[in-house]
Short mmCIF file of C-alpha atoms and ligand atoms in Angstrom, two decimals:
data_model
loop_
_atom_site.label_atom_id
_atom_site.label_comp_id
_atom_site.label_asym_id
_atom_site.label_seq_id
_atom_site.Cartn_x
_atom_site.Cartn_y
_atom_site.Cartn_z
CA MET A 5 -35.14 31.25 0.96
CA PHE A 6 -33.86 34.59 -0.25
CA LEU A 7 -33.61 35.47 -3.94
CA THR A 8 -31.47 38.47 -4.82
CA GLY A 9 -30.96 40.45 -8.04
CA ALA A 10 -28.90 43.37 -9.27
CA GLY A 11 -30.92 45.83 -7.13
CA VAL A 12 -29.32 44.38 -3.96
CA SER A 13 -25.86 45.35 -5.21
CA ALA A 14 -26.98 48.71 -6.64
CA GLU A 15 -26.38 50.28 -3.21
CA SER A 16 -22.80 48.98 -3.39
CA GLY A 17 -22.34 51.00 -6.59
CA ILE A 18 -22.68 48.16 -9.11
CA PRO A 19 -24.99 49.24 -11.95
CA THR A 20 -28.04 47.11 -12.74
CA PHE A 21 -28.73 46.09 -16.35
CA ARG A 22 -31.49 48.66 -16.65
CA GLY A 23 -31.11 52.34 -17.33
CA LYS A 24 -28.38 54.27 -19.08
CA GLU A 25 -25.40 52.89 -17.17
CA GLY A 26 -26.07 49.42 -18.56
CA TYR A 27 -25.27 50.35 -22.17
CA TRP A 28 -21.90 49.54 -23.77
CA THR A 29 -20.42 50.89 -26.99
CA VAL A 30 -18.57 48.70 -29.49
CA ARG A 31 -17.28 50.39 -32.64
CA ALA A 32 -19.64 53.36 -32.32
CA ARG A 33 -22.70 51.16 -31.76
CA GLU A 34 -24.52 51.09 -28.43
CA TYR A 35 -25.46 47.66 -27.14
CA HIS A 36 -27.97 46.80 -24.48
CA PRO A 37 -26.72 44.19 -21.96
CA GLN A 38 -29.33 41.74 -23.24
CA GLU A 39 -27.61 41.83 -26.64
CA LEU A 40 -24.06 41.56 -25.29
CA ALA A 41 -24.61 38.97 -22.57
CA THR A 42 -25.23 36.31 -25.20
CA HIS A 43 -23.38 33.41 -26.72
CA GLU A 44 -24.18 34.89 -30.10
CA ALA A 45 -22.32 38.13 -29.30
CA PHE A 46 -19.37 36.16 -27.88
CA GLU A 47 -19.13 34.13 -31.09
CA ALA A 48 -19.23 37.26 -33.22
CA MET A 49 -16.87 39.48 -31.18
CA PRO A 50 -15.29 37.57 -28.28
CA TRP A 51 -12.72 40.18 -27.26
CA GLU A 52 -15.25 43.00 -27.20
CA VAL A 53 -17.49 40.88 -24.97
CA TRP A 54 -14.48 39.99 -22.78
CA ALA A 55 -13.60 43.71 -22.53
CA TRP A 56 -17.10 44.43 -21.22
CA TYR A 57 -16.81 41.61 -18.63
CA LEU A 58 -13.32 42.62 -17.51
CA TYR A 59 -14.54 46.19 -17.01
CA ARG A 60 -17.54 44.99 -14.97
CA ARG A 61 -15.29 42.55 -13.08
CA ALA A 62 -13.14 45.50 -12.02
CA ILE A 63 -16.22 47.37 -10.72
CA CYS A 64 -17.27 44.29 -8.74
CA ARG A 65 -13.78 43.82 -7.25
CA ASN A 66 -13.74 47.42 -6.06
CA ALA A 67 -17.26 47.31 -4.57
CA ALA A 68 -17.96 46.47 -0.94
CA PRO A 69 -20.93 44.59 0.54
CA ASN A 70 -23.75 46.77 1.96
CA ASP A 71 -26.18 46.40 4.86
CA GLY A 72 -28.44 44.18 2.74
CA HIS A 73 -25.63 41.66 2.20
CA ARG A 74 -24.77 41.85 5.92
CA ALA A 75 -28.38 41.18 6.95
CA LEU A 76 -28.33 38.00 4.86
CA VAL A 77 -25.15 36.86 6.64
CA ARG A 78 -27.02 37.20 9.95
CA ALA A 79 -29.91 35.16 8.55
CA GLY A 80 -27.56 32.39 7.40
CA THR A 81 -25.92 32.29 10.81
CA ALA A 82 -29.28 32.19 12.60
CA TRP A 83 -30.69 29.32 10.50
CA PRO A 84 -27.67 27.29 9.35
CA ASP A 85 -29.76 24.26 8.32
CA ARG A 86 -32.78 25.93 6.74
CA PHE A 87 -31.40 28.91 4.86
CA ALA A 88 -30.70 29.29 1.14
CA LEU A 89 -29.54 32.36 -0.74
CA VAL A 90 -30.21 32.16 -4.47
CA THR A 91 -28.59 35.02 -6.31
CA GLN A 92 -28.63 36.27 -9.88
CA ASN A 93 -25.69 38.47 -9.03
CA VAL A 94 -22.33 37.51 -10.45
CA ASP A 95 -20.43 40.01 -8.27
CA GLY A 96 -19.54 37.62 -5.41
CA LEU A 97 -20.62 40.14 -2.75
CA HIS A 98 -22.72 37.64 -0.77
CA ARG A 99 -19.71 35.37 -0.25
CA ARG A 100 -17.43 38.31 0.43
CA ALA A 101 -19.90 39.62 3.02
CA GLY A 102 -19.52 36.29 4.83
CA ASN A 103 -22.33 33.95 3.76
CA ALA A 104 -21.17 30.33 3.80
CA ASP A 105 -20.30 28.87 0.38
CA HIS A 106 -22.89 26.10 0.71
CA HIS A 107 -25.66 28.65 1.40
CA VAL A 108 -25.04 30.71 -1.76
CA LEU A 109 -26.43 29.40 -5.05
CA ALA A 110 -25.08 31.66 -7.80
CA ILE A 111 -27.53 30.80 -10.58
CA HIS A 112 -25.98 33.13 -13.15
CA GLY A 113 -22.33 32.33 -12.42
CA ASP A 114 -19.42 34.35 -11.11
CA ILE A 115 -17.75 37.23 -12.95
CA GLN A 116 -14.38 36.45 -11.30
CA GLN A 117 -14.28 33.02 -12.94
CA MET A 118 -13.72 31.64 -16.45
CA ARG A 119 -14.19 28.28 -18.10
CA CYS A 120 -13.38 26.67 -21.45
CA ALA A 121 -15.29 28.35 -24.30
CA ARG A 122 -15.49 24.95 -26.00
CA GLU A 123 -16.61 23.30 -22.73
CA CYS A 124 -13.86 20.66 -23.04
CA VAL A 125 -14.30 20.21 -19.26
CA ALA A 126 -16.86 21.64 -16.84
CA ASP A 127 -14.16 23.01 -14.48
CA ARG A 128 -13.90 26.71 -13.80
CA TRP A 129 -10.95 28.79 -12.74
CA GLN A 130 -10.41 32.17 -11.13
CA ILE A 131 -9.50 34.71 -13.79
CA PRO A 132 -5.75 35.18 -13.17
CA ASP A 133 -4.81 38.24 -11.09
CA ALA A 134 -2.32 39.21 -13.80
CA VAL A 135 -5.30 40.05 -16.05
CA GLY A 136 -5.65 43.23 -14.00
CA GLU A 137 -8.48 45.74 -14.36
CA LEU A 138 -9.83 47.17 -17.60
CA GLY A 139 -11.15 50.72 -17.88
CA LYS A 140 -14.27 51.66 -19.85
CA GLY A 141 -13.65 51.25 -23.57
CA GLU A 142 -10.18 49.78 -23.06
CA PRO A 143 -9.45 46.88 -25.44
CA VAL A 144 -8.07 43.53 -24.28
CA SER A 145 -4.30 43.55 -24.86
CA PRO A 146 -2.46 40.64 -26.50
CA ALA A 147 -0.80 39.86 -23.14
CA VAL A 148 -4.19 39.58 -21.42
CA LYS A 149 -5.65 37.52 -24.29
CA ALA A 150 -2.84 35.03 -23.69
CA LEU A 151 -4.06 34.61 -20.07
CA LEU A 152 -7.71 34.05 -20.97
CA VAL A 153 -7.25 30.47 -22.11
CA CYS A 154 -8.49 27.09 -20.92
CA PRO A 155 -5.72 25.49 -18.82
CA LYS A 156 -6.76 22.05 -20.15
CA CYS A 157 -6.90 22.51 -23.94
CA THR A 158 -5.34 26.01 -24.31
CA GLY A 159 -8.36 27.15 -26.37
CA MET A 160 -10.06 30.45 -25.61
CA ALA A 161 -11.75 30.81 -22.22
CA ARG A 162 -15.11 32.50 -21.61
CA PRO A 163 -16.60 34.24 -18.57
CA HIS A 164 -18.33 31.78 -16.20
CA VAL A 165 -21.74 33.43 -16.51
CA LEU A 166 -25.09 32.34 -17.89
CA TRP A 167 -25.92 34.21 -21.07
CA PHE A 168 -29.42 35.17 -22.15
CA ASP A 169 -29.44 32.66 -25.02
CA GLU A 170 -28.25 29.77 -22.81
CA SER A 171 -30.05 27.36 -20.46
CA TYR A 172 -29.78 26.66 -16.76
CA ASP A 173 -28.34 23.33 -15.63
CA GLU A 174 -27.50 21.72 -12.29
CA GLU A 175 -23.77 21.32 -12.81
CA ARG A 176 -22.99 24.98 -13.43
CA TYR A 177 -26.04 26.84 -12.18
CA HIS A 178 -27.76 24.66 -9.51
CA LEU A 179 -31.06 24.30 -11.40
CA ASP A 180 -32.39 21.17 -9.65
CA THR A 181 -31.20 22.19 -6.19
CA VAL A 182 -32.90 25.57 -6.48
CA ARG A 183 -36.17 24.05 -7.71
CA ARG A 184 -36.15 21.55 -4.84
CA ILE A 185 -35.58 24.24 -2.23
CA ALA A 186 -38.33 26.42 -3.75
CA ASN A 187 -40.77 23.52 -3.43
CA GLU A 188 -39.94 23.14 0.26
CA ALA A 189 -39.66 26.79 1.26
CA ALA A 190 -41.94 28.33 3.88
CA LEU A 191 -40.78 31.87 3.09
CA VAL A 192 -39.37 33.32 -0.14
CA VAL A 193 -38.02 36.87 0.10
CA VAL A 194 -37.23 38.35 -3.32
CA ALA A 195 -35.11 41.50 -3.46
CA GLY A 196 -34.00 43.77 -6.30
CA THR A 197 -34.88 41.77 -9.37
CA SER A 198 -37.01 42.71 -12.34
CA ALA A 199 -38.51 39.22 -12.91
CA GLN A 200 -37.13 38.88 -16.43
CA THR A 201 -35.18 35.66 -16.08
CA ASN A 202 -36.52 32.13 -16.01
CA LEU A 203 -35.23 30.40 -12.87
CA PRO A 204 -36.18 33.25 -10.50
CA TRP A 205 -39.62 33.10 -12.03
CA GLN A 206 -39.76 29.35 -11.31
CA VAL A 207 -38.60 29.94 -7.72
CA VAL A 208 -41.42 32.34 -7.00
CA THR A 209 -44.16 30.41 -8.77
CA LEU A 210 -43.09 27.02 -7.32
CA GLY A 211 -42.84 28.56 -3.86
CA ALA A 212 -46.26 30.21 -4.14
CA ARG A 213 -47.83 27.00 -5.40
CA ALA A 214 -46.36 25.07 -2.46
CA GLY A 215 -47.86 27.58 -0.03
CA ALA A 216 -44.83 29.70 0.83
CA THR A 217 -45.17 33.28 1.98
CA ILE A 218 -43.71 35.49 -0.78
CA VAL A 219 -42.27 38.94 -0.03
CA ASP A 220 -41.10 41.26 -2.82
CA ILE A 221 -38.64 44.08 -2.12
CA ASN A 222 -38.06 46.48 -5.00
CA LEU A 223 -38.02 50.20 -5.77
CA GLU A 224 -40.59 49.57 -8.49
CA ASP A 225 -43.65 47.45 -9.17
CA ASN A 226 -42.82 44.24 -11.03
CA PRO A 227 -44.49 40.87 -11.74
CA PHE A 228 -43.15 39.34 -8.49
CA GLY A 229 -44.92 42.09 -6.60
CA GLU A 230 -48.25 40.94 -8.01
CA ILE A 231 -47.67 37.41 -6.71
CA ALA A 232 -46.37 38.68 -3.36
CA GLN A 233 -49.45 40.85 -2.94
CA LYS A 234 -51.59 37.71 -2.92
CA SER A 235 -49.39 35.48 -0.77
CA GLY A 236 -47.24 37.66 1.48
CA GLY A 237 -46.35 41.28 1.13
CA VAL A 238 -44.65 43.98 -0.89
CA ILE A 239 -42.01 46.47 0.24
CA ARG A 240 -41.37 49.37 -2.12
CA GLY A 241 -38.02 50.82 -1.06
CA PRO A 242 -34.25 50.24 -1.11
CA ALA A 243 -33.19 46.64 -0.53
CA ALA A 244 -30.53 47.26 2.15
CA ALA A 245 -32.95 48.82 4.65
CA ALA A 246 -35.76 46.39 3.86
CA LEU A 247 -33.58 43.27 4.21
CA THR A 248 -32.17 44.62 7.47
CA ALA A 249 -35.67 45.19 8.85
CA ILE A 250 -36.95 41.77 7.80
CA VAL A 251 -33.96 39.86 9.15
CA ASP A 252 -33.94 41.86 12.40
CA ARG A 253 -37.60 41.00 12.91
CA LEU A 254 -37.17 37.30 12.10
CA VAL A 255 -33.91 36.72 13.94
CA GLY A 256 -34.76 38.97 16.86
P1 NAD B 25 -32.11 44.10 -13.46
O1 NAD B 25 -30.97 45.01 -13.68
O2 NAD B 25 -32.89 43.63 -14.60
O3 NAD B 25 -33.16 44.77 -12.43
C1 NAD B 25 -32.78 45.31 -11.21
C2 NAD B 25 -34.02 45.47 -10.33
O4 NAD B 25 -33.61 46.01 -9.09
C3 NAD B 25 -35.08 46.39 -10.89
O5 NAD B 25 -36.34 45.78 -10.74
C4 NAD B 25 -34.98 47.66 -10.00
O6 NAD B 25 -36.22 48.29 -9.82
C5 NAD B 25 -34.47 47.06 -8.71
N1 NAD B 25 -33.64 47.96 -7.89
C6 NAD B 25 -32.67 48.82 -8.28
N2 NAD B 25 -32.09 49.41 -7.22
C7 NAD B 25 -32.70 48.89 -6.12
C8 NAD B 25 -32.53 49.08 -4.72
N3 NAD B 25 -31.60 49.92 -4.22
N4 NAD B 25 -33.34 48.39 -3.89
C9 NAD B 25 -34.28 47.53 -4.36
N5 NAD B 25 -34.47 47.31 -5.67
C10 NAD B 25 -33.70 47.97 -6.54
O7 NAD B 25 -31.49 42.91 -12.63
P2 NAD B 25 -31.79 41.40 -12.40
O8 NAD B 25 -33.27 41.18 -12.49
O9 NAD B 25 -31.08 40.99 -11.20
O10 NAD B 25 -31.11 40.58 -13.56
C11 NAD B 25 -30.63 40.86 -14.79
C12 NAD B 25 -29.36 40.10 -15.09
O11 NAD B 25 -28.25 40.94 -14.88
C13 NAD B 25 -29.03 38.90 -14.27
O12 NAD B 25 -28.69 37.89 -15.16
C14 NAD B 25 -27.79 39.24 -13.44
O13 NAD B 25 -26.97 38.14 -13.35
C15 NAD B 25 -27.15 40.33 -14.21
N6 NAD B 25 -26.50 41.44 -13.45
C16 NAD B 25 -25.79 41.20 -12.31
C17 NAD B 25 -25.22 42.26 -11.59
C18 NAD B 25 -24.43 41.98 -10.34
O14 NAD B 25 -23.86 40.91 -10.21
N7 NAD B 25 -24.36 42.91 -9.38
C19 NAD B 25 -25.39 43.57 -12.03
C20 NAD B 25 -26.11 43.78 -13.21
C21 NAD B 25 -26.67 42.72 -13.89
ZN1 ZN B 26 -10.72 23.56 -22.93
#
């Protein structure tokens, strides 16, 4: 079981939520991602939140998978029946690199998709190509607003992502599946995540409790590193090289 966070896509040029690049200005006020990636912010200023997502969606579309993503494709190919890739990343790079759809559990959603803001149905749809790409600070035009609607009820659509003030579930975010796999895993390799979200935390603690070997790859110390130190190992360095080395060693 591999668990990836924003650090794995950092080497593809997609900013993480930490540091200066994460901030976003709305009407002269700077917001931290943890304030904007919320249902509360979407209720208060939906088009400003959409503008932020459409800008980040454009960055993700223009990014390419790196060696870390490619290593995980090799792992999935080597162990087709006992491999799972749980990702917090919404950028779609694991699938674009070539991991099979059924191997990738995107527990925070997909920035290329939208669903009904009123949840009239659970379906999700690709954001239409005609939406195009938004530059930094560019507002959502009336023509684009008209495309960001639920095809079922014609109400406003929302990005298909899990916000900080929302809960995981199985239907949208694979909660039960991920917990089951964590309980059965022999090896959990965590890469590029700061341990600040709930389901990744469950993955690592459930895995450790069930006796799995835990490996933490990150540039910095973090709470997962403390667990990995006791039940596996810690690699302090860039994710692409570390994932390549681990998969090369395991796959041979
Ligand atoms: P985070 O931004 O909170 O933390 C990133 C972590 O990666 C940090 O611990 C940092 O030390 C580490 N890191 C940075 N560069 C690295 C590298 N080259 N190699 C190894 N480690 C590196 O990210 P998070 O914990 O994944 O989650 C925060 C939330 O942000 C999630 O909900 C996620 O969905 C969302 N997010 C997604 C993307 C994406 O899809 N690419 C990008 C930004 C944020
Ligand atoms: Zn609807």
